[in-house]
Short mmCIF file of C-alpha atoms in Angstrom, two decimals:
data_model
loop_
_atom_site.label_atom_id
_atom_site.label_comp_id
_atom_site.label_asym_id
_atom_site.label_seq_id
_atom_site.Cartn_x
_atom_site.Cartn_y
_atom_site.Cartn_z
CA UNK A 937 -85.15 36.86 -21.80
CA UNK A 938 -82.45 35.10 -23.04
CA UNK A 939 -82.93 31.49 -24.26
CA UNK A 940 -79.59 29.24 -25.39
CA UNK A 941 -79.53 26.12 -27.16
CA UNK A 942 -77.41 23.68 -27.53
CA UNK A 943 -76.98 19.85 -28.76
CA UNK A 944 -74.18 16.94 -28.21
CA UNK A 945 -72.96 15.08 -30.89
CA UNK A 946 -70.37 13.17 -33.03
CA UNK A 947 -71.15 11.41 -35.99
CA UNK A 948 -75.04 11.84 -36.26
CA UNK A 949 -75.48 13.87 -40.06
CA UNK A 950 -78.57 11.62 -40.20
CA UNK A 951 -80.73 13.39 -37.66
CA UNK A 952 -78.65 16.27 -36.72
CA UNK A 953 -80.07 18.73 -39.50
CA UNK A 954 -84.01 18.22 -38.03
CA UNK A 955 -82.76 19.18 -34.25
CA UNK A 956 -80.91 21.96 -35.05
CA UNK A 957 -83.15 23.63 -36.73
CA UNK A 958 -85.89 23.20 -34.09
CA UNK A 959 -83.20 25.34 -31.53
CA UNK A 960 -82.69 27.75 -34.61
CA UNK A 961 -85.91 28.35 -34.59
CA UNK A 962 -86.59 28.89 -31.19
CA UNK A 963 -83.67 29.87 -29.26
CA UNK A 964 -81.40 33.08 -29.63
CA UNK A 965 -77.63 31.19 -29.46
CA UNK A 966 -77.31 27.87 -30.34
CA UNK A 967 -74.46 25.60 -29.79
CA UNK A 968 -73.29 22.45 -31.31
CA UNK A 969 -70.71 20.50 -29.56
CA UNK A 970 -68.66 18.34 -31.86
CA UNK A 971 -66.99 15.92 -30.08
CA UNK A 972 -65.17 14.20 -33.05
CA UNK A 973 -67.61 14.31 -35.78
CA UNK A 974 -65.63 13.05 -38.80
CA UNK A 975 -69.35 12.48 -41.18
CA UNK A 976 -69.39 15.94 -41.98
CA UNK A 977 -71.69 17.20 -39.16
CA UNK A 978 -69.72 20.36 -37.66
CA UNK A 979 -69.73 22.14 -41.27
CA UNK A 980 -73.84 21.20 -41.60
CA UNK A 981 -74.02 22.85 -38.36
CA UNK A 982 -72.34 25.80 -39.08
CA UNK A 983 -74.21 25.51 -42.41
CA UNK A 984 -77.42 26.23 -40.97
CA UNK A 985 -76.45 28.91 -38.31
CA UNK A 986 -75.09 27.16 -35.22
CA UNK A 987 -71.66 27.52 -33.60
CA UNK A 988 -69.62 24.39 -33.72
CA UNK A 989 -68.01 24.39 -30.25
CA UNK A 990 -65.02 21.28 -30.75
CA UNK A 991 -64.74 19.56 -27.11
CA UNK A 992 -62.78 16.37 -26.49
CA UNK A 993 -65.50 13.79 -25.44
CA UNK A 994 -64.86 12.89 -21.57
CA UNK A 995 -68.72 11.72 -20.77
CA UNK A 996 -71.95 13.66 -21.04
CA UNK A 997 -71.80 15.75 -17.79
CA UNK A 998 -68.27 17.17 -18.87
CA UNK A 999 -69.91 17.58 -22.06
CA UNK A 1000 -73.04 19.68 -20.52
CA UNK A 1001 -71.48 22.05 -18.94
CA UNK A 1002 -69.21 22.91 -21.91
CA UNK A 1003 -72.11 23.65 -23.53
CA UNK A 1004 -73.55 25.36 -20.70
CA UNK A 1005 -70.45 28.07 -20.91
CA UNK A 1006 -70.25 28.22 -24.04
CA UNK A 1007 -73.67 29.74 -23.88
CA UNK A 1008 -73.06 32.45 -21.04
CA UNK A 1009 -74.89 34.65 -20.51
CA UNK A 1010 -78.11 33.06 -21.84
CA UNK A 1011 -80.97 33.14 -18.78
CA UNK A 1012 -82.26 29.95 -19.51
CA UNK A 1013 -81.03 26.86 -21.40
CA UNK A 1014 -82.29 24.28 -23.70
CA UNK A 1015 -81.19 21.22 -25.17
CA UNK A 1016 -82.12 18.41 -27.40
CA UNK A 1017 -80.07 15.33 -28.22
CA UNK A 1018 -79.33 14.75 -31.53
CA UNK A 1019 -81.55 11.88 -32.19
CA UNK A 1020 -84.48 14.02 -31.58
CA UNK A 1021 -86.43 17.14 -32.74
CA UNK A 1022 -89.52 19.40 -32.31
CA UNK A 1023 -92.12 19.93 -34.40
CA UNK A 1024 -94.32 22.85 -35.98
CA UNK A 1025 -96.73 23.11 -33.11
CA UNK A 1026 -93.97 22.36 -30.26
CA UNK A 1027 -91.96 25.23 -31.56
CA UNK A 1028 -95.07 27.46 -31.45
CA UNK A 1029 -95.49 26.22 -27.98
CA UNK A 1030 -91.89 26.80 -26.91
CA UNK A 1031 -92.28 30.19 -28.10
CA UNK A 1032 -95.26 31.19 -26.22
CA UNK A 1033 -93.62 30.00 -22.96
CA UNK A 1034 -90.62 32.06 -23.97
CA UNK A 1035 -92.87 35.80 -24.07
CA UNK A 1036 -94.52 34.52 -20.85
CA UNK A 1037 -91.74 35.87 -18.57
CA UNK A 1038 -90.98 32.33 -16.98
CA UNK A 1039 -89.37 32.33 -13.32
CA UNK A 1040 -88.97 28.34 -12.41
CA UNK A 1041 -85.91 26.80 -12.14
CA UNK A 1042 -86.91 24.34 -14.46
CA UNK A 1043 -89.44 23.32 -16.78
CA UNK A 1044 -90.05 19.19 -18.40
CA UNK A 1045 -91.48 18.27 -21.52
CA UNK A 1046 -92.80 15.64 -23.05
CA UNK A 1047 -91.04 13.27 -24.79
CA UNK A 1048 -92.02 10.87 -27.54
CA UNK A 1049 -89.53 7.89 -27.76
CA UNK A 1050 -90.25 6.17 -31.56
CA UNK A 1051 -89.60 2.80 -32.42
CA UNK A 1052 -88.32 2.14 -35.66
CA UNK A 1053 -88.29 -1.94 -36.22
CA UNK A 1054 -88.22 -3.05 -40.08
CA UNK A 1055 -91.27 -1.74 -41.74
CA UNK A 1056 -92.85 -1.05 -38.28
CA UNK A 1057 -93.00 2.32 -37.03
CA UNK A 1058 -94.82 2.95 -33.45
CA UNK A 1059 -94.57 5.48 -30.23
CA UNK A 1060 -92.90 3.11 -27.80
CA UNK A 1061 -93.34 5.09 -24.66
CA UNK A 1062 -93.75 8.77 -23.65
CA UNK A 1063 -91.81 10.41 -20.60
CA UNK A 1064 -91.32 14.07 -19.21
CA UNK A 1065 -87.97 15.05 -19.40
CA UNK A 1066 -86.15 18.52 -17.55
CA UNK A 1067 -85.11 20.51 -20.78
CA UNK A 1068 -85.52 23.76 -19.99
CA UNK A 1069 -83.33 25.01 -17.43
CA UNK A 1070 -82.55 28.29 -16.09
CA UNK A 1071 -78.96 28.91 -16.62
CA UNK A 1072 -78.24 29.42 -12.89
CA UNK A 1073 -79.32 25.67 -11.99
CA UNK A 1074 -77.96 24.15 -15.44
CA UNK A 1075 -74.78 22.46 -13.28
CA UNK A 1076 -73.39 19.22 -14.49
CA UNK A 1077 -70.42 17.45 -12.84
CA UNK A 1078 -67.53 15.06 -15.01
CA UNK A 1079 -67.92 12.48 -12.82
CA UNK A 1080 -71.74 12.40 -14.35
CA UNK A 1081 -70.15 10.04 -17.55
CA UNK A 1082 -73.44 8.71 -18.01
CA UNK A 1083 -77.19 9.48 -17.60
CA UNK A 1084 -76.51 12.78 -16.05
CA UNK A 1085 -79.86 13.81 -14.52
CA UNK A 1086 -80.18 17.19 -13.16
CA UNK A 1087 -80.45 17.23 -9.46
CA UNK A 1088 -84.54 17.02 -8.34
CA UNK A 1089 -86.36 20.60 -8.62
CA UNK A 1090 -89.43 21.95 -8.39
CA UNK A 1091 -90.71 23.37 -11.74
CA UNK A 1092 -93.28 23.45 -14.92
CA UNK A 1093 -94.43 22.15 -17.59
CA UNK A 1094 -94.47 23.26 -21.00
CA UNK A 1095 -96.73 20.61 -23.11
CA UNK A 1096 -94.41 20.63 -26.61
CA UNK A 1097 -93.52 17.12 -27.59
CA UNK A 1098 -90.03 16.41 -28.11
CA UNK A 1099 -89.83 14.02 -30.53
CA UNK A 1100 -86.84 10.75 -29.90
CA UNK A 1101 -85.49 8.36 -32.44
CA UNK A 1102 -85.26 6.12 -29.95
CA UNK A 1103 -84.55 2.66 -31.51
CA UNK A 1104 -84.52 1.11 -34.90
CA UNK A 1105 -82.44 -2.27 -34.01
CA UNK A 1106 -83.33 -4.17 -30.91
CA UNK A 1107 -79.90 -5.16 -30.71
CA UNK A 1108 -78.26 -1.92 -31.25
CA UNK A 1109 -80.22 -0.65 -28.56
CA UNK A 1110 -79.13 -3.75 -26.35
CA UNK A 1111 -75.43 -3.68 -27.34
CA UNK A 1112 -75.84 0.57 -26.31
CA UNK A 1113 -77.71 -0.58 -22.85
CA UNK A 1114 -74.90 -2.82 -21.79
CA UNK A 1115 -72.45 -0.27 -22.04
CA UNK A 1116 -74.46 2.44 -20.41
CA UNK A 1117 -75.34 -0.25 -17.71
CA UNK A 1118 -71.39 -0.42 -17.10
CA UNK A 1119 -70.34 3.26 -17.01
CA UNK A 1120 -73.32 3.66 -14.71
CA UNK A 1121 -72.31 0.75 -12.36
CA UNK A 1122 -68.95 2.64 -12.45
CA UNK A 1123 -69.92 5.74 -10.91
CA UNK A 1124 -72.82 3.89 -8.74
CA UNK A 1125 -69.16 1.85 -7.38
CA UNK A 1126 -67.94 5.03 -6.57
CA UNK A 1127 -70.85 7.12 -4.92
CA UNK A 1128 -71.25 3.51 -2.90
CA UNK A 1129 -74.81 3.26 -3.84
CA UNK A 1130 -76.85 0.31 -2.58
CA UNK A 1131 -77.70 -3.17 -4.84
CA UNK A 1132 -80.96 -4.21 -5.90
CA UNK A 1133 -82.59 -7.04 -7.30
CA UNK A 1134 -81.08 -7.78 -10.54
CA UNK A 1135 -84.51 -10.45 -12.03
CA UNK A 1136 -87.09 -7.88 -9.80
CA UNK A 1137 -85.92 -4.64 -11.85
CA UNK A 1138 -85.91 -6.61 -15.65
CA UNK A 1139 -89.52 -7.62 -15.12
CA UNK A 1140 -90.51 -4.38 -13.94
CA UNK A 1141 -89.14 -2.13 -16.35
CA UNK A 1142 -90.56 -4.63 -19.26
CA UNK A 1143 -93.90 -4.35 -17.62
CA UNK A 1144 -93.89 -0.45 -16.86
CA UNK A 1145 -92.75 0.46 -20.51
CA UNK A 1146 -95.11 -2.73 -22.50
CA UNK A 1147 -98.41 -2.87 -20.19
CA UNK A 1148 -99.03 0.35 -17.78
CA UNK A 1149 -96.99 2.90 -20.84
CA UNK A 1150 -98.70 0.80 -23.69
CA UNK A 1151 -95.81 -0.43 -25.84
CA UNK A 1152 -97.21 -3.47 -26.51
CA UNK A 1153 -100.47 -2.32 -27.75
CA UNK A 1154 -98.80 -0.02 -30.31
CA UNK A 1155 -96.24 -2.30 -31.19
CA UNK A 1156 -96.77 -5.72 -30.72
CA UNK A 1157 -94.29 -8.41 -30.73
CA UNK A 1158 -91.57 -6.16 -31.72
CA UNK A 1159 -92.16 -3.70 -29.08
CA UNK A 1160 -92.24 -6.56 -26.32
CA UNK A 1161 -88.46 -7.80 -27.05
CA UNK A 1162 -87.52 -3.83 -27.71
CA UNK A 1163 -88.79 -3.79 -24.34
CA UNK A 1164 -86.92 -6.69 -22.93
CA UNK A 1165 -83.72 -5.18 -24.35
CA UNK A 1166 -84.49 -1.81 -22.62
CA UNK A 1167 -85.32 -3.82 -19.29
CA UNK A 1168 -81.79 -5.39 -19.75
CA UNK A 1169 -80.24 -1.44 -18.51
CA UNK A 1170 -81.95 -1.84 -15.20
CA UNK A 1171 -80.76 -5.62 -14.15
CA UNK A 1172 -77.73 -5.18 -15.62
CA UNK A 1173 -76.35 -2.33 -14.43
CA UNK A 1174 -76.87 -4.11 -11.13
CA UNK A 1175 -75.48 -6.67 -12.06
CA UNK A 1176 -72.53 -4.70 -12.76
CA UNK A 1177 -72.24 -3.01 -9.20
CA UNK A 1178 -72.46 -6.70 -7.52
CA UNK A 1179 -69.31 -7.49 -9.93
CA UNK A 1180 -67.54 -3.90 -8.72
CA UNK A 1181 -68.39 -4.87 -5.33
CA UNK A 1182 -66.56 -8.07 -5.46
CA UNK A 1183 -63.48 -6.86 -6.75
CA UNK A 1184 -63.98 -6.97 -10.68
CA UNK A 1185 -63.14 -4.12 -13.18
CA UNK A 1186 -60.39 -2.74 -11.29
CA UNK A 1187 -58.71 -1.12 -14.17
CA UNK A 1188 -61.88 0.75 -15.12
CA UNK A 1189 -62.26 1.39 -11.66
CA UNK A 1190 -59.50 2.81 -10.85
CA UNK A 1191 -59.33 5.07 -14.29
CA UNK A 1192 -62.70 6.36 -13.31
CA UNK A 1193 -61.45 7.55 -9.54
CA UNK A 1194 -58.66 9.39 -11.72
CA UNK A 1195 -60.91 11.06 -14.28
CA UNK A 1196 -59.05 9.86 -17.11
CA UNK A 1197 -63.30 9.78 -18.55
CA UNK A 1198 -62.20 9.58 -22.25
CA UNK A 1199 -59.68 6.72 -21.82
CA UNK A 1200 -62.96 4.95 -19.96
CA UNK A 1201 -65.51 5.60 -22.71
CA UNK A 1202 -62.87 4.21 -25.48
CA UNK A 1203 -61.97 0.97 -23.00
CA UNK A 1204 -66.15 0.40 -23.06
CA UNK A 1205 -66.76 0.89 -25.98
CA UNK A 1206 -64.04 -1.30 -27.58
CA UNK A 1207 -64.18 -4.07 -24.85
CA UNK A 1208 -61.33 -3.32 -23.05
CA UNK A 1209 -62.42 -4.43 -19.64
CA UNK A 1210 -59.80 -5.24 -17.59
#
């Protein structure tokens, strides 16, 4: 069995070097697609024994399935963002699930999200994530510009903690969940998806990731407004749609129906709203 790797990434020299060499160690191709990296992270890459794919950054499911072909013809496919990185005992783990002659068309792991506030450093929440994908059922789509979940399969699990950088600002992370919570209203506007309650899904979020996933008890005070800002994604990307709905946006909106994806990500991220 074939196993391919691959990781996403720009400018990200700080934590690139600990992923890749997680997929070095466990995977028999691994790509590393440099969408614009200007920090020197395509030459560490090819440094430590990756192939530096270049790919013009249109969103993350254009993104995926460059990596995806790039990797042909690997039988299954794995993939870490470049925040995040395996262990010693996770690789071991990977390993024996690779010699076990796996069939499902997917497989989760577990994923440690870290909080890293001042002097404060605490597990903020843990969550099983699809990583391991059979190459077959690894399909992405452009239009997915943003939290580009697989479709829903039945599969396994393979217990090897992946482990996330998720946060060391609570205001980074808000400033990233606003824009996330826009591109995703974008393509919800689109795919004519239904609104929810914008004060329902804050509160709900804060109290699934603080109370019943225990952030608060690992991280106190800090981890209640990290949580808050995390909550923020869920009303506001709701918030977003009701705006789309009513006629808002509708330079963004129409850029998106034309798949001009890059020109939307730089508009986003730079304000440019329309």
């Amino acid at each position: 069995m074939k196993l391919g790797g691959y990781v996403l990434h720009r400018n990200n020299q700080d934590t690139l070097e600990p992923c890749l060499r997680g997929l070095l160690a466990l995977c028999d191709d691994v790509v590393a697609l440099d969408s614009g990296a200007t920090d020197g992270s395509a030459e560490l890459a090819r440094s430590l024994g990756a192939r530096s794919v270049p790919h013009a950054w249109r969103g993350y499911g254009a993104a995926r399935d460059a990596a995806v072909r790039a990797l042909a013809p690997c039988d299954y496919v794995f993939f870490l963002d470049s925040d995040e990185h395996l262990g010693p005992e996770a690789v071991e783990a990977l390993r024996a699930w690779k010699a076990s002659s796996p069939t499902e068309a997917v497989y989760r792991l577990p994923r440690r999200d870290w909080a890293e506030l001042g002097a404060r450093r605490f597990r903020y929440r843990t969550q099983w994530r699809a990583r391991l994908v059979r190459r077959d059922k690894a399909v992405w789509r452009p239009e997915q510009i943003v939290h580009e979940a697989l479709p829903k399969m039945a599969g396994g699990r393979v217990h090897a903690f992946i482990e996330h950088r998720f946060a060391t600002s609570v205001e980074n992370r808000a400033v990233k969940e606003d824009r996330y919570a826009l591109l995703w209203a974008l393509r919800a506007h689109a795919e004519q998806r239904r609104l929810k309650p914008v004060g329902v899904q804050r509160v709900a979020s804060w109290v699934r990731d603080c109370m019943l996933k225990g952030a608060l008890w690992r991280g106190g005070a800090g981890a209640s407004r990290l949580a808050w800002a995390v909550a923020g994604y869920h009303a506001t990307k709701y918030a977003y749609l009701r705006e789309l709905q009513q006629g808002r946006y509708p330079e963004l909106t129409r850029i998106y129906a034309e798949g001009r994806y890059d020109e939307l990500f730089a508009r986003v991220r730079d304000g440019a709203l329309g």
